[in-house]
Amino acid sequence: MLIEQPPIPYRMLFPETVWRIPMTEKAVYLTFDDGPIPEVTPWVLDVLDHYGIKATFFCVGDNVRKHPATFQQVVERGHSVGNHTMHHLQGAFTTTKRYVADINEADSYIHSALFRPPHGLIRWKQAAAIKGNMRIIMYDLVTRDYSQKLTREEVLNNVKRYTRNGSIIVFHDSLKSQQRLRWALPRAIEWLKDNGYKFLPIPM
């Protein structure tokens, strides 16, 4: 649970970040990290279109640079986009100066005030340096679709176990995740719909 749904004491270390967005209505926020890539992202977009869902894609700037047409598909289909750094940097192992420069480089391609730190790791100085211009979006539930240690059924069960009203749910449109993602995503959406959840993008 420490990974799938970060505990309150950990969240309190980062008061300037958004972990969950409770609503009066029953709603969740599907998000996708690490894309866009042509091998996976268009498939995700087709699934979302099939169910009439809008989501939020936290994009790696270098992937946007390499695959601009795929990124444009995300935008044209009405989804929110966010910054996930240019080179998927881990804040814990990067100087604040380099980290901010990497975010700014990604912004030249993505143009969004939403930011999610890769691996959910950001140091206080880094957060302080960007919070005036960016909204730092964490997560309430990580499906762990990227993990080789989890089966596709376990990824789906994470959604079923930890989802609650206002959950920001993380999947990954990446090569590493795609085997589990392709099986779990449609089933997770159907389960969420059957349980009365509405799907919303995070406003940019």
XYZ file of C-alpha atoms in Angstrom:
204
model
C 0.000 0.000 0.000
C 2.952 2.367 0.549
C 3.427 2.392 -3.220
C -0.099 1.895 -4.541
C -1.690 4.517 -2.257
C 0.804 6.805 -0.473
C -0.066 7.252 3.235
C -1.140 10.582 4.704
C 2.151 11.274 6.564
C 4.052 11.027 3.274
C 1.585 13.319 1.501
C 1.942 15.870 4.284
C 5.632 16.254 3.411
C 4.560 17.911 0.166
C 1.715 20.306 0.989
C 2.146 22.194 -2.279
C 1.204 19.132 -4.351
C -2.158 17.628 -5.351
C -2.697 13.970 -4.428
C -6.450 13.652 -4.768
C -9.344 15.818 -5.978
C -12.487 14.936 -3.977
C -15.741 15.814 -5.709
C -19.350 16.055 -4.615
C -20.078 13.646 -7.458
C -18.447 10.224 -7.703
C -15.481 10.814 -10.004
C -11.925 9.716 -10.750
C -9.081 11.119 -12.828
C -7.323 8.670 -15.148
C -3.744 9.717 -15.903
C -1.063 8.217 -18.130
C 2.671 8.756 -17.612
C 5.819 8.410 -19.728
C 4.422 8.714 -23.277
C 3.631 9.580 -25.901
C 4.915 6.698 -28.012
C 3.371 5.389 -31.248
C 3.417 1.756 -30.066
C 1.060 2.326 -27.119
C -0.466 5.818 -26.886
C -2.773 5.568 -29.948
C -4.190 2.325 -28.542
C -4.894 4.057 -25.218
C -6.617 6.895 -27.072
C -8.805 4.413 -28.947
C -9.822 2.719 -25.686
C -10.706 6.068 -24.116
C -12.697 7.057 -27.194
C -14.558 3.751 -27.076
C -15.731 4.496 -23.542
C -16.230 8.231 -24.073
C -13.573 9.163 -21.493
C -11.233 12.125 -21.235
C -7.975 11.673 -19.310
C -4.695 13.440 -18.580
C -1.367 12.493 -20.165
C 1.846 13.467 -18.367
C 4.306 13.480 -21.230
C 8.069 13.146 -21.354
C 9.306 16.072 -23.426
C 11.807 14.008 -25.397
C 9.020 11.644 -26.444
C 6.957 14.607 -27.625
C 9.984 15.825 -29.590
C 10.451 12.417 -31.218
C 6.745 11.691 -31.784
C 4.979 15.021 -32.379
C 2.161 13.439 -34.397
C 1.332 11.069 -31.547
C 1.319 13.967 -29.087
C -0.952 15.911 -31.413
C -3.412 13.007 -31.383
C -3.639 13.308 -27.590
C -4.384 17.024 -27.829
C -6.797 16.782 -30.759
C -8.863 14.119 -29.024
C -9.542 16.507 -26.154
C -7.337 15.195 -23.368
C -5.373 17.267 -20.862
C -1.604 17.119 -21.032
C 1.069 17.714 -18.423
C 4.832 18.003 -18.105
C 6.810 14.944 -16.937
C 10.265 16.545 -17.457
C 12.257 16.405 -20.685
C 14.326 13.330 -19.831
C 12.296 11.594 -17.095
C 14.606 12.857 -14.365
C 14.340 11.685 -10.771
C 14.289 14.747 -8.538
C 16.031 12.969 -5.677
C 19.156 12.513 -7.788
C 19.163 15.797 -9.704
C 20.217 19.316 -8.747
C 17.441 21.884 -8.545
C 19.022 23.960 -11.329
C 19.192 21.035 -13.745
C 15.740 19.785 -12.761
C 14.058 23.138 -13.414
C 15.940 23.534 -16.698
C 14.730 20.092 -17.795
C 11.130 20.990 -16.938
C 11.431 24.246 -18.867
C 12.825 22.426 -21.893
C 9.871 20.027 -21.810
C 7.495 22.976 -21.519
C 8.716 24.297 -24.873
C 7.087 21.197 -26.407
C 4.151 20.503 -24.052
C 2.898 23.964 -22.993
C 1.046 22.980 -19.840
C 0.958 24.270 -16.262
C 0.423 20.715 -14.970
C 3.525 18.897 -13.740
C 4.086 15.406 -12.366
C 7.534 14.443 -11.068
C 8.828 11.132 -12.464
C 8.598 8.337 -9.887
C 6.690 10.763 -7.648
C 10.014 12.072 -6.323
C 10.664 15.778 -5.941
C 12.749 17.660 -3.408
C 11.363 20.624 -1.496
C 13.640 23.135 -3.226
C 12.553 21.833 -6.611
C 8.879 22.083 -5.693
C 9.398 25.586 -4.342
C 11.155 26.629 -7.554
C 8.260 25.655 -9.817
C 5.103 25.970 -7.709
C 4.558 29.589 -8.737
C 4.166 28.591 -12.392
C 3.060 24.977 -12.249
C 0.489 22.835 -10.475
C 2.245 19.748 -9.106
C 0.008 16.706 -9.553
C 0.894 13.535 -7.667
C -1.523 10.592 -7.361
C -3.901 8.785 -5.075
C -3.410 5.392 -6.726
C -0.555 3.904 -8.732
C -1.689 0.783 -10.596
C 1.930 -0.444 -10.898
C 1.292 -1.599 -14.441
C 5.027 -1.037 -15.016
C 6.078 -3.727 -12.532
C 7.380 -7.041 -13.832
C 6.577 -8.473 -10.394
C 2.827 -7.961 -10.788
C 0.433 -9.912 -12.949
C -2.153 -8.137 -15.069
C -4.813 -9.352 -12.630
C -2.955 -7.744 -9.723
C -2.816 -4.444 -11.602
C -6.591 -4.566 -12.019
C -7.035 -5.539 -8.375
C -5.064 -2.445 -7.324
C -7.705 -0.332 -9.047
C -10.504 -2.239 -7.366
C -8.898 -2.116 -3.933
C -7.692 1.478 -3.700
C -9.971 3.621 -5.877
C -12.147 6.136 -4.030
C -13.953 9.352 -4.881
C -11.493 11.878 -6.285
C -8.710 9.374 -6.908
C -5.992 10.402 -9.341
C -5.135 7.053 -10.934
C -1.811 6.403 -12.681
C -1.329 4.096 -15.660
C 1.626 4.262 -18.073
C 1.519 4.450 -21.872
C 4.968 2.867 -22.169
C 6.576 -0.212 -23.661
C 7.405 -1.542 -20.192
C 3.774 -1.379 -19.118
C 1.916 -2.308 -22.256
C 1.442 -6.037 -21.651
C -0.360 -5.425 -18.362
C -1.945 -2.161 -19.528
C -3.650 -3.659 -22.582
C -5.394 -6.253 -20.426
C -6.089 -4.210 -17.288
C -7.118 -0.794 -18.642
C -10.407 -1.721 -20.360
C -11.380 -3.973 -17.464
C -10.564 -1.242 -14.957
C -12.683 1.255 -16.879
C -15.599 -1.160 -17.012
C -15.315 -1.861 -13.278
C -15.195 1.857 -12.475
C -18.197 2.566 -14.701
C -20.136 -0.327 -13.140
C -19.423 1.175 -9.724
C -20.778 4.570 -10.676
C -17.600 6.545 -11.264
C -17.460 9.452 -13.691
C -14.180 10.159 -15.489
C -12.700 13.652 -15.598
C -9.504 15.173 -17.018
C -7.417 17.348 -14.714
C -8.025 20.962 -15.786
C -5.003 22.608 -17.401
